[in-house]
Coordinates of C-alpha atoms in Angstrom, one line a residue:
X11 CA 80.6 130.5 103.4
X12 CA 80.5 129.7 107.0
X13 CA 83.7 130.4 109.1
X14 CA 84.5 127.3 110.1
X15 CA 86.4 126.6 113.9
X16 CA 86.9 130.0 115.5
X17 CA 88.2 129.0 118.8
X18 CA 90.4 126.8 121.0
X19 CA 87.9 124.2 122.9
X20 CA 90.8 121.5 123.9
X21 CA 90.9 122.5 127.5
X22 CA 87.3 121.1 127.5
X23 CA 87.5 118.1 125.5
X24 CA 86.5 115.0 128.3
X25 CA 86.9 111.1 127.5
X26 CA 88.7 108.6 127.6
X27 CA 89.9 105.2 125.9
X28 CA 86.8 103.0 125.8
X29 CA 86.1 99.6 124.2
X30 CA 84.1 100.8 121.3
X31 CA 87.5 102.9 120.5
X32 CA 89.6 99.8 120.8
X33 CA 87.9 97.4 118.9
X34 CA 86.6 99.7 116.0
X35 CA 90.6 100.3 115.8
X36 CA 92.3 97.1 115.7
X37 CA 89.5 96.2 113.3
X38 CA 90.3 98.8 110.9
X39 CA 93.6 98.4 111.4
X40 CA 93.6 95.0 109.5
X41 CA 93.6 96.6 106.4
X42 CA 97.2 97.4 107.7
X43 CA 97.9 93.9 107.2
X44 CA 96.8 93.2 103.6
X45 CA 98.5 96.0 102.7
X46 CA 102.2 94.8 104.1
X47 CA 100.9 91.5 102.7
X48 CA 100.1 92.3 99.3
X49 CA 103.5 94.4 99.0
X50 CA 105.5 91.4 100.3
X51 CA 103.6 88.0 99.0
X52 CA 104.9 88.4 95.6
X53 CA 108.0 90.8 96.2
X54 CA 110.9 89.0 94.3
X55 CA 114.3 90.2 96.1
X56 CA 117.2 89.9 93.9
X57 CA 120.7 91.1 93.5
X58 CA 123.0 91.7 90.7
X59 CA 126.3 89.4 90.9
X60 CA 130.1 91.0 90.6
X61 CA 128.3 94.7 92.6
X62 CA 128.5 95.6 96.3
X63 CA 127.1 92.0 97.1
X64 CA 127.4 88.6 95.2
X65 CA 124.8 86.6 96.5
X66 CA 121.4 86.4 95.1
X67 CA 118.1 85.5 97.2
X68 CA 115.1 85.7 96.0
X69 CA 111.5 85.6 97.7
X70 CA 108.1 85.3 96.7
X71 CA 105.4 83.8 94.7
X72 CA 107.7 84.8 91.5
X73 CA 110.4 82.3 92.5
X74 CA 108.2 79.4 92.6
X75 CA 109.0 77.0 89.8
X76 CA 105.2 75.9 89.0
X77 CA 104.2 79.6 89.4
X78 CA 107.0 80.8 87.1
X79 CA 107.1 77.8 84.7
X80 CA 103.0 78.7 84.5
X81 CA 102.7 82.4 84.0
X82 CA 106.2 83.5 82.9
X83 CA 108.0 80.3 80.8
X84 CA 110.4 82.8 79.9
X85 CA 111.8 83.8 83.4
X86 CA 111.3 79.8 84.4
X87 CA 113.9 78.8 81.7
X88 CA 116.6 81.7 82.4
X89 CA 116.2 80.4 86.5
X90 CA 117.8 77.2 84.9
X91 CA 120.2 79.4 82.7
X92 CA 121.9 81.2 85.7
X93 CA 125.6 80.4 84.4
X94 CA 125.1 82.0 81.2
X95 CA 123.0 84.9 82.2
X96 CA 125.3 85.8 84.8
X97 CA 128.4 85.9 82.2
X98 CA 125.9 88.3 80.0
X99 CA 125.2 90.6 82.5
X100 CA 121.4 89.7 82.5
X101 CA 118.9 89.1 85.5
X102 CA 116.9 86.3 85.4
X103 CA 114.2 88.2 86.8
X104 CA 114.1 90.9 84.0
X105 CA 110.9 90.3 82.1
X106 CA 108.5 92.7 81.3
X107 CA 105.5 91.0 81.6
X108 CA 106.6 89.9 85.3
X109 CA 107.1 93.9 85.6
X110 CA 103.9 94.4 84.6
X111 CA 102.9 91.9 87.5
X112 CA 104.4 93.6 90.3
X113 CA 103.8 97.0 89.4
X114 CA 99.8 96.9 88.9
X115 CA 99.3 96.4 92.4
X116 CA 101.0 99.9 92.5
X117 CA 99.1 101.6 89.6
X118 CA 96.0 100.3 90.5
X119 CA 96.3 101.5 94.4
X120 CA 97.4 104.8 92.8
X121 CA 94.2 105.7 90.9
X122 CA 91.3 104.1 92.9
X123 CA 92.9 106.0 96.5
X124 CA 92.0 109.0 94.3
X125 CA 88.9 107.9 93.7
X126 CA 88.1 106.5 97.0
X127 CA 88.3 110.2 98.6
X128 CA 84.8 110.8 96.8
X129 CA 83.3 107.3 98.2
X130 CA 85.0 108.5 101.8
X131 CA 83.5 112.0 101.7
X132 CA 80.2 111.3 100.1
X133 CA 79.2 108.2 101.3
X134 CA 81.2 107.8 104.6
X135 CA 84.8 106.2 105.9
X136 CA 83.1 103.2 106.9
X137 CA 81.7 101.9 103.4
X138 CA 85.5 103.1 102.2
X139 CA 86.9 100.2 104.5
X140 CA 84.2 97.6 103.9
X141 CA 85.0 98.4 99.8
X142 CA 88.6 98.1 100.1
X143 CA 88.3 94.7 102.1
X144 CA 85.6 93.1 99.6
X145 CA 87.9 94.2 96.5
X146 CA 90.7 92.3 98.5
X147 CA 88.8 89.2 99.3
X148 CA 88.0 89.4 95.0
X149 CA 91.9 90.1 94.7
X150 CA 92.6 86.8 96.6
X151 CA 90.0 84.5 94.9
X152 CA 91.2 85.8 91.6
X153 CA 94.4 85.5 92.4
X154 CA 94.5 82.0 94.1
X155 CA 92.3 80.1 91.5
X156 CA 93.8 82.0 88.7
X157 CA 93.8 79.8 85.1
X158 CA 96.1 82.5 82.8
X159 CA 97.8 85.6 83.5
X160 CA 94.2 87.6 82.8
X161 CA 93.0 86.1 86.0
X162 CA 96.1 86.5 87.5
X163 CA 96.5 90.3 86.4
X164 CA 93.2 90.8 87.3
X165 CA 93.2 89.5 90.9
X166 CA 96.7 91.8 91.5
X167 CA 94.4 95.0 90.1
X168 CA 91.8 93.9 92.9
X169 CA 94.2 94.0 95.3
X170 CA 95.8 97.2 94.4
X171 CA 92.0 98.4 94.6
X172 CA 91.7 97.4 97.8
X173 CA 94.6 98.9 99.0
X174 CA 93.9 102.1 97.7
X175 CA 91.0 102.6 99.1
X176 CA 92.2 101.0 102.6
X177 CA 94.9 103.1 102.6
X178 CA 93.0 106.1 102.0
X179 CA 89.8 105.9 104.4
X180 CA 91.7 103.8 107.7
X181 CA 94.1 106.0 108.9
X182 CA 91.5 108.8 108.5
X183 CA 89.0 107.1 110.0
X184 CA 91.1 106.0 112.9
X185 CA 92.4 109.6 113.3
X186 CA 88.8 110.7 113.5
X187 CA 87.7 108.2 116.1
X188 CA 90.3 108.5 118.5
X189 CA 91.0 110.3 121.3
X190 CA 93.0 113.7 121.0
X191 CA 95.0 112.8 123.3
X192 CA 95.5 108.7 122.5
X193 CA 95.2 109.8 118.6
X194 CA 99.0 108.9 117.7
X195 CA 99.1 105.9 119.9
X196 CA 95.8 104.1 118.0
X197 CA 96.9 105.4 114.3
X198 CA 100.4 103.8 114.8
X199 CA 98.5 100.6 114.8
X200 CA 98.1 101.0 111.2
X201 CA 101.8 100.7 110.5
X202 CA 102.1 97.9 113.2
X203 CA 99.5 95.8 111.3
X204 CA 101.2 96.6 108.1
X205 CA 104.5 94.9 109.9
X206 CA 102.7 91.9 110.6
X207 CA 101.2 91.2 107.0
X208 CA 105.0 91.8 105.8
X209 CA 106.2 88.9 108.4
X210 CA 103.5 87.0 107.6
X211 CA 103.7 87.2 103.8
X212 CA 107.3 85.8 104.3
X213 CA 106.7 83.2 106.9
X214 CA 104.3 81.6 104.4
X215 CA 106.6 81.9 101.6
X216 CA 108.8 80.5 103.6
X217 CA 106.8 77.5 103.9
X218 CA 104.5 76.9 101.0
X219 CA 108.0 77.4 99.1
X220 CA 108.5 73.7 98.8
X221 CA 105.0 73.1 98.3
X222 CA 104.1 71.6 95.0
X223 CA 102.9 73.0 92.6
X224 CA 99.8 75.0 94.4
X225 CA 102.2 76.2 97.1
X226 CA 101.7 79.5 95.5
X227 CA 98.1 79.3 95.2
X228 CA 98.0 79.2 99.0
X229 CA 100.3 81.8 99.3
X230 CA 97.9 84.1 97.3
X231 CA 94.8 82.8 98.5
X232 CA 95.9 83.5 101.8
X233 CA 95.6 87.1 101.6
X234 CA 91.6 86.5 101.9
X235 CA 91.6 85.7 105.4
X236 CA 92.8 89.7 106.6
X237 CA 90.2 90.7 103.8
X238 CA 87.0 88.4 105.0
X239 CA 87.8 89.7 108.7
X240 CA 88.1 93.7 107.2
X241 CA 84.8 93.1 105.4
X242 CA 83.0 91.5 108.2
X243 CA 83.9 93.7 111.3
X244 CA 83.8 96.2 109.0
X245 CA 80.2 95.5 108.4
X246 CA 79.1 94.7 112.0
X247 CA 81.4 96.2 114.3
X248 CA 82.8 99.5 112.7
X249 CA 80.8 102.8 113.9
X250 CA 80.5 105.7 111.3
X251 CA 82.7 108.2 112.7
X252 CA 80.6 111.4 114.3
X253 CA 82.3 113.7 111.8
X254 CA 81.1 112.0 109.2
X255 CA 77.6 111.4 110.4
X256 CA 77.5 115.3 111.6
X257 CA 79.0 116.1 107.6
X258 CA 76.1 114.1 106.7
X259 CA 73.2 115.8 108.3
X260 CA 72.7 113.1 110.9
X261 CA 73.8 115.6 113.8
X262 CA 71.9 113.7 116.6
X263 CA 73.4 110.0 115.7
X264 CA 76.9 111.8 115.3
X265 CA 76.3 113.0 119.0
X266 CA 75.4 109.8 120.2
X267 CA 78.1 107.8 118.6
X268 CA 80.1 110.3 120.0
X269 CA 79.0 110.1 123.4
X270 CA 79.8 106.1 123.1
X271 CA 83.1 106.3 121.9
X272 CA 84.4 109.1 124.5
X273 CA 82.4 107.0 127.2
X274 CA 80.8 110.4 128.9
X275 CA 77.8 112.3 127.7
X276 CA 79.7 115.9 128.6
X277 CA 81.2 116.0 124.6
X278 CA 79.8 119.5 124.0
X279 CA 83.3 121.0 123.4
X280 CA 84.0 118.6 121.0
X281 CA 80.5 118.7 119.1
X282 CA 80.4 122.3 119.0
X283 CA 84.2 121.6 116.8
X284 CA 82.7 119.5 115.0
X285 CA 79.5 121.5 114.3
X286 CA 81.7 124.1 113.0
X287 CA 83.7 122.3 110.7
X288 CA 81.2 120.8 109.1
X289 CA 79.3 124.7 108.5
X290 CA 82.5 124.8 106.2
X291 CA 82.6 121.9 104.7
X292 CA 79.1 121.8 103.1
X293 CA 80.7 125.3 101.3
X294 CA 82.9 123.2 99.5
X295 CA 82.0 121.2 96.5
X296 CA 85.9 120.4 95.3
X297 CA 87.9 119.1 97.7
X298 CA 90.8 118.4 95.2
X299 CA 90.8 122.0 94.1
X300 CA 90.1 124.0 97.5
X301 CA 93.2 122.1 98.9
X302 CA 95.2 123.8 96.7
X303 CA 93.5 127.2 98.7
X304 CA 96.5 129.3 100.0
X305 CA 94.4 128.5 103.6
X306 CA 95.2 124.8 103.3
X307 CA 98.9 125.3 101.7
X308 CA 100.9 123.9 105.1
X309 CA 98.7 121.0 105.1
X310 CA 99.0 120.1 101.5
X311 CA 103.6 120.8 101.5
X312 CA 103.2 118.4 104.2
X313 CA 100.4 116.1 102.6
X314 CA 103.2 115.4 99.6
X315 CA 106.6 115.4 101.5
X316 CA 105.7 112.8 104.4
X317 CA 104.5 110.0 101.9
X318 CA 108.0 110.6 99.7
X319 CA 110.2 111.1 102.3
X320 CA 108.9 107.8 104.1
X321 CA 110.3 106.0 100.4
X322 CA 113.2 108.0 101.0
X323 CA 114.6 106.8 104.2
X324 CA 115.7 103.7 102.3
X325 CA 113.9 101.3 104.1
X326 CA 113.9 99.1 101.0
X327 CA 117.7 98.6 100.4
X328 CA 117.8 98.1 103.5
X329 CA 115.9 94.9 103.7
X330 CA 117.3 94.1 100.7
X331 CA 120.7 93.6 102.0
X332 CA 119.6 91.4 105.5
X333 CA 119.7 87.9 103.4
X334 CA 122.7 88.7 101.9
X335 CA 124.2 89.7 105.6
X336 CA 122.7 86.4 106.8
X337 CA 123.9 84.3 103.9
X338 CA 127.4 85.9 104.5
X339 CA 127.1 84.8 108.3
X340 CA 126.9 81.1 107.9
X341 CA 123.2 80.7 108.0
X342 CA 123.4 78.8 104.3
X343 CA 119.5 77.9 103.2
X344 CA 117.9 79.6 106.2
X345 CA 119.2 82.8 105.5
X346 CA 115.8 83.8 104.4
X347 CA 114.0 82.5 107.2
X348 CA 116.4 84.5 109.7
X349 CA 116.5 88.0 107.8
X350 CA 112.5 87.2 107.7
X351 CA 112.4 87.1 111.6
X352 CA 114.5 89.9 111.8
X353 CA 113.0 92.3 109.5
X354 CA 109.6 91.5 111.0
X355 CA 109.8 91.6 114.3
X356 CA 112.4 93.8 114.7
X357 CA 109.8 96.8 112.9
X358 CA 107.1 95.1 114.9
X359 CA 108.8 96.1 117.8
X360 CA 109.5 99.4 116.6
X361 CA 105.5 100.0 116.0
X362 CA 105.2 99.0 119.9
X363 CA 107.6 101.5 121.3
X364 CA 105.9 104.5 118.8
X365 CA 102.0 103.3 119.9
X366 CA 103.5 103.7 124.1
X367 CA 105.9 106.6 123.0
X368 CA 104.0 109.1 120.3
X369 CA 101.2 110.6 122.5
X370 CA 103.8 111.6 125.3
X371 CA 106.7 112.5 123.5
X372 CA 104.9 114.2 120.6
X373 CA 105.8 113.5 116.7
X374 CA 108.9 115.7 116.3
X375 CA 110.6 114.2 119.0
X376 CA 109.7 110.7 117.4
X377 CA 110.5 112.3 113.3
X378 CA 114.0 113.7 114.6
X379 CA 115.0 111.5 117.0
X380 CA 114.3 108.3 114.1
X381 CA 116.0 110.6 111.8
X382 CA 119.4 110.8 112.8
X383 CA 119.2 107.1 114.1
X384 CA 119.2 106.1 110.4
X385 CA 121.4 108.8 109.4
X386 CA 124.4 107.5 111.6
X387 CA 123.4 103.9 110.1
X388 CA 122.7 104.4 106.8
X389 CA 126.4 106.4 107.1
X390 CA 128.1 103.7 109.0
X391 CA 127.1 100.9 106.4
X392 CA 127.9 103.2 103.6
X393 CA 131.2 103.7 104.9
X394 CA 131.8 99.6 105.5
X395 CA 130.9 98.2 102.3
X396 CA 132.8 101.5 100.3
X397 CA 135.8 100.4 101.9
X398 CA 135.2 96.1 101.6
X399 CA 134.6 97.4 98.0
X400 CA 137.9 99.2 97.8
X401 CA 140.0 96.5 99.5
X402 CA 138.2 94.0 97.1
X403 CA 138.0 91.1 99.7
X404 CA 136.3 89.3 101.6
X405 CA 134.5 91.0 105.5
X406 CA 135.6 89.2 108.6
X407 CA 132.2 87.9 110.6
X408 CA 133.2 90.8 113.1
X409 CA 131.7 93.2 110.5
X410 CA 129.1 91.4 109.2
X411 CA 127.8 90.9 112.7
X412 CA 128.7 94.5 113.3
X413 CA 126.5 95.2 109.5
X414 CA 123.6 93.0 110.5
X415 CA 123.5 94.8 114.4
X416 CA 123.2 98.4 112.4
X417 CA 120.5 97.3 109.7
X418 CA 118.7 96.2 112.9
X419 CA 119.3 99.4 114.4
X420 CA 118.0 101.2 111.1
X421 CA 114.7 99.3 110.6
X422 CA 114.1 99.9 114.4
X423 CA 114.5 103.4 114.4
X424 CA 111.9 103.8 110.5
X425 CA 109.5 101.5 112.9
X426 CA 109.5 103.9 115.5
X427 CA 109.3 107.1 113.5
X428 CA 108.6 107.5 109.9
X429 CA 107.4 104.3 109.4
X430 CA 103.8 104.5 111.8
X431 CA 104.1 108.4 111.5
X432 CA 104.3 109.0 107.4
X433 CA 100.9 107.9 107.9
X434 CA 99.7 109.6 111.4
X435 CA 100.7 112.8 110.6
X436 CA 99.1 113.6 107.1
X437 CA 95.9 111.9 108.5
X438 CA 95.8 114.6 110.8
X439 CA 96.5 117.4 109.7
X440 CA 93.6 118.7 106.9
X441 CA 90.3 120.1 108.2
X442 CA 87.4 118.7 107.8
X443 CA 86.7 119.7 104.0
X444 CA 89.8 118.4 102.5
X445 CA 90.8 115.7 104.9
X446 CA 89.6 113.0 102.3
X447 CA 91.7 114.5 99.6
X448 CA 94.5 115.1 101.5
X449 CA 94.7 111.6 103.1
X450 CA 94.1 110.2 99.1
X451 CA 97.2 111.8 97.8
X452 CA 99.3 110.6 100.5
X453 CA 98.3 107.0 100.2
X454 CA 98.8 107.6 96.5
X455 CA 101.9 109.3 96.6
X456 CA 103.1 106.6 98.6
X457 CA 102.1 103.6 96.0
X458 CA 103.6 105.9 93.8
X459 CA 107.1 106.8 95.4
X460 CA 107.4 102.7 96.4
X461 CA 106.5 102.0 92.6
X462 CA 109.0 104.4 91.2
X463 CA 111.7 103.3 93.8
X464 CA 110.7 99.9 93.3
X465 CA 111.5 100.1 89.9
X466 CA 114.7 102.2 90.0
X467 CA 116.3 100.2 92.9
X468 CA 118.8 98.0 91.2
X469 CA 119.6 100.5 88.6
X470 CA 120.2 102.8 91.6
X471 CA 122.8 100.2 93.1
X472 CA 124.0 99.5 89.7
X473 CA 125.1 102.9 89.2
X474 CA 126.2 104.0 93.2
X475 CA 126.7 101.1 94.3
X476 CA 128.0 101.6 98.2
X477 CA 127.1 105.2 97.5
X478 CA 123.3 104.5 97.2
X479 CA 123.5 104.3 101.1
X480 CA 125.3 108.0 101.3
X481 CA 122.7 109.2 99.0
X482 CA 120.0 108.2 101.2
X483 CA 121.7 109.4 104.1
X484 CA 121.4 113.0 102.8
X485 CA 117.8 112.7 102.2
X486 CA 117.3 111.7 105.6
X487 CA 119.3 114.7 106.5
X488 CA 116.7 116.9 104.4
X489 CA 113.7 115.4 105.7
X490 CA 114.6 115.5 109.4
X491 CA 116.0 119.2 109.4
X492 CA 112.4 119.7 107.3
X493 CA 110.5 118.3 110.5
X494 CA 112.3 120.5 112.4
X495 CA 111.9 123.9 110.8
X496 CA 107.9 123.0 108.8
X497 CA 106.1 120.7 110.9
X498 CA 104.1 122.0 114.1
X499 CA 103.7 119.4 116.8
X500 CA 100.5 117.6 116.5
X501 CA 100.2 116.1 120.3
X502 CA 97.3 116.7 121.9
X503 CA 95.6 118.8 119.6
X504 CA 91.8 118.0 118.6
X505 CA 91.6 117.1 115.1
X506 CA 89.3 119.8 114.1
X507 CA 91.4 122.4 115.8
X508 CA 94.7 122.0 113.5
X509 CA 94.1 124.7 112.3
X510 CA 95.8 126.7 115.4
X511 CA 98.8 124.8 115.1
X512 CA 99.4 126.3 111.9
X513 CA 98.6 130.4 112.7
X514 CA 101.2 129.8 116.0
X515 CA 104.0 128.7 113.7
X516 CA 106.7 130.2 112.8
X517 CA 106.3 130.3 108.6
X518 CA 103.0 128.6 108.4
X519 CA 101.3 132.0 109.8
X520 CA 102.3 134.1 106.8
X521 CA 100.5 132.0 104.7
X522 CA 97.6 130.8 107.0
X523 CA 95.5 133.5 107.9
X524 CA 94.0 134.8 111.1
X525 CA 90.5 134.1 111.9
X526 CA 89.9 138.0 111.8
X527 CA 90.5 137.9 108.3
X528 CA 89.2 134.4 107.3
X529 CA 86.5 135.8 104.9
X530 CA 89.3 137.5 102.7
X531 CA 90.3 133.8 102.3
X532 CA 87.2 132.7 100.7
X533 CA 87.5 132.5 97.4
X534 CA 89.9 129.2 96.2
X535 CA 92.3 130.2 94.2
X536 CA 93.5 129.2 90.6
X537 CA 97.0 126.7 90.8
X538 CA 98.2 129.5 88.6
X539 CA 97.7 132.1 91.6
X540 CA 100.9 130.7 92.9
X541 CA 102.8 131.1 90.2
X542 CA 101.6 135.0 90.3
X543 CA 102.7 135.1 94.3
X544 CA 105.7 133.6 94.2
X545 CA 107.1 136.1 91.7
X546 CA 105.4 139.0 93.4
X547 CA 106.6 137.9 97.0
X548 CA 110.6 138.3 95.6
X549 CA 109.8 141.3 93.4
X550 CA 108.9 143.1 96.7
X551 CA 112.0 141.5 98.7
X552 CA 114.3 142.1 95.9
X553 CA 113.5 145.3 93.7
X554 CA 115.4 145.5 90.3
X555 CA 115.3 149.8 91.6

């Protein structure tokens, strides 16, 4: 088995931000924007009356009468039953079929970003992209000129499809093409994009609303015009990355792409990298199973917290409660339109500072600094509405505008840290041999964390109610001390050379071991090895003589 990178080239690393590198990035990063589109073009935002809130607003293709009255007559003739669903308890919107609706996108992103690490490894990142972006552009034609929920469900499996795939080769590929030392800067435009297709999804809500009855249709059909541009730049303007091409046996094309994109022919420090990761990864023939190596153990602890902890900061309630703020503030029937504006480009703006910010300041600064932002907000809003809940009455304007100024505050700080960099870092992070794998199970992981939140939400705030905020608050608390103690900074370094980063830490280096004794490593170990460690490792720390 070959050794794999044995030492440090970054001092030699030359290049700079070229033209190929900017283009080939914004291109990918449209797949950014169908997935914030997908997850927001049929999103139904409800709230339960007589709870922390009393206003209801809903969004998305699901409120629509001819889409409802068409698909789901059931949930059409409870919209027109409010009074005596509301006395019952019941939510209009709770109908399993519609369930079943919002959570394939999910389930289907879920399996096929699993499956997509074997298209992204065998066959390359680029034919990854240009997959996920035709399976989108069959989503939306499915979707938009659907006839009966089969059509229907099948153009929302499409989509998940796509995203799973998308989500699984782009920030990869991105990471790959990019820089060192502009790396965090370009994969933040992932995030950024995603922004946009959630502002746009609402915008046109907002105005094919009123539209009947194919407003919906053109809300759905929509989504194809961020697939057709994915599929065609993908096609004829996205390079194969030189990792891939070198992985591949095509070592002198991956040397001249690479020349192209770094915009000098002097790249021998970073070939030589890549040369040596790749003597690795042609050893490995299960990149699922040697992630779970006790080599690659840092990378996959991180690979599983970042995508959960992203869910975690609560970014959904959040934007859950800016209608209602708005509605509370006067703003009547445009209270969607406002909390729209606000929640997009408010993140958007977010995205911007992270792309100028990340590559300087590093990704701790960024993780830690974001966390305790939304700790202190998340904490301040708990505290309002447990103690409007407690004086049962009515908040003065002063505190709603004080409310709507700290969500603001919140959704800034995810779109300058965990937003953009639940993505960045876990793309990476993983050498060359399980970098597909690992990037797979955070993008499904994520799907999965947003499904299961998704789900849970209103039970959640059913049963905490003003607390769900407090809870959330301490899982922030976990997550940034966890960046703090577990995760090495990431600036700067080379891609293929993460592995240092790891040997110079302060816990990662018992596990990770020195390139002396790499060989010893070789053999991947059974998931039952750990098992077998863990009890050893306290057995020796605590004898029972």
């Amino acid at each position: 088995m070959g050794k794999g990178i044995h030492q440090e080239r970054a001092d030699r690393y030359e290049g700079k931000l070229t033209v190929y590198v900017a283009v080939a990035c914004m291109v990918a990063a449209v797949g950014g924007v169908i997935f914030g589109y997908e997850i927001s073009i049929s999103d139904s935002i409800f709230g339960p009356k007589d709870s922390v809130v009393s206003e209801i607003d809903i969004r998305g293709v699901a409120s629509m009468d001819p889409f409802a009255m068409k698909f789901f007559p059931k949930v059409y003739k409870r919209l027109y039953s409010k009074s005596e669903l509301l006395e019952s308890g019941v939510c209009e919107y709770d109908n399993q079929c519609l369930g079943v609706f919002s959570s394939s996108l999910f389930v289907a992103g879920l399996f096929s970003a699993l499956c997509a690490s074997h298209v992204t490894r065998r066959y390359g990142r680029k034919y990854s992209i240009i997959t996920g972006g035709i399976s989108s552009l069959v989503g939306a034609v499915l979707s938009a000129g659907a006839m009966n929920r089969i059509m229907l469900f099948a153009g929302r499996v499409m989509h998940g499809v796509g995203i799973g795939f998308g989500n699984q080769a782009i920030p990869l590929y991105i990471s790959e093409l990019a820089p060192a030392n502009l790396r965090g800067g370009l994969s933040a435009m992932f995030q950024v994009a995603t922004t946009v297709g959630m502002f746009t999804a609402n915008m046109i809500n907002y105005g094919t609303h009123k539209i009947s009855p194919w407003g919906w249709r053109l809300s759905l059909g929509l989504a194809a015009v961020p697939a057709l541009l994915l599929t065609v730049g993908g096609i004829f303007f996205l390079p194969e990355t030189p990792n891939c091409l070198i992985e591949h046996g095509r070592v002198e094309k991956g040397r001249a792409v690479l020349e192209k994109l770094r915009g000098t022919k002097n790249v021998q420090a970073e070939f030589e990298d890549m040369m040596d990761a790749v003597e690795l990864s042609k050893a490995v023939k299960n990149p699922y199973r040697n992630i779970l190596n006790r080599t690659n153990r840092p990378q996959l602890v991180i690979t599983i917290c970042m995508p959960a902890f992203q869910i975690l900061t609560g970014i959904r309630p959040l934007l859950f409660f800016a209608p209602i703020l708005f509605q509370r503030l006067g703003f009547g029937e445009n209270a969607s339109l406002y909390s729209s504006l606000m929640t997009g480009i408010v993140p958007l703006l977010g995205g911007l500072l992270t792309i100028a910010t990340v590559d300087r300041w590093g990704r701790r600064a960024l993780l830690i600094g974001g966390g305790i932002q939304m700790i202190i907000c998340q904490v301040a809003l708990g505290i309002m509405l447990g103690l409007k809940n407690t004086k049962h009455g009515q908040a003065s304007n002063n505190l709603l505008e004080l409310m709507a100024v700290i969500v603001c505050l919140f959704i800034v700080a995810f779109g300058w840290s965990w937003g953009p960099l639940g993505w960045t870092v876990p793309s990476e992070i993983s050498s060359l041999e399980t970098r597909s794998a690992g990037q797979a199970i955070t993008a499904s992981l994520n799907l999965l964390f947003m499904f299961a939140f998704t789900e849970s939400f209103l039970a959640l705030l059913y049963k905490f109610e003003y607390g769900l905020l407090l809870f959330l608050a301490t899982w922030i608390c976990i997550m940034t001390v966890f960046v703090y103690l577990f995760l090495p900074e990431t600036k700067g370094v080379p891609i293929e050379e993460m592995v240092f980063q790891w040997r110079k830490h302060w816990f990662w280096k018992k596990i990770v071991p020195p390139v002396a004794t790499e060989e010893k490593d070789e053999k991947i170990e059974d998931p039952r090895d750990w098992i077998h460690n863990i009890i050893w490792e306290i057995s020796s720390r605590y004898p029972t003589h």
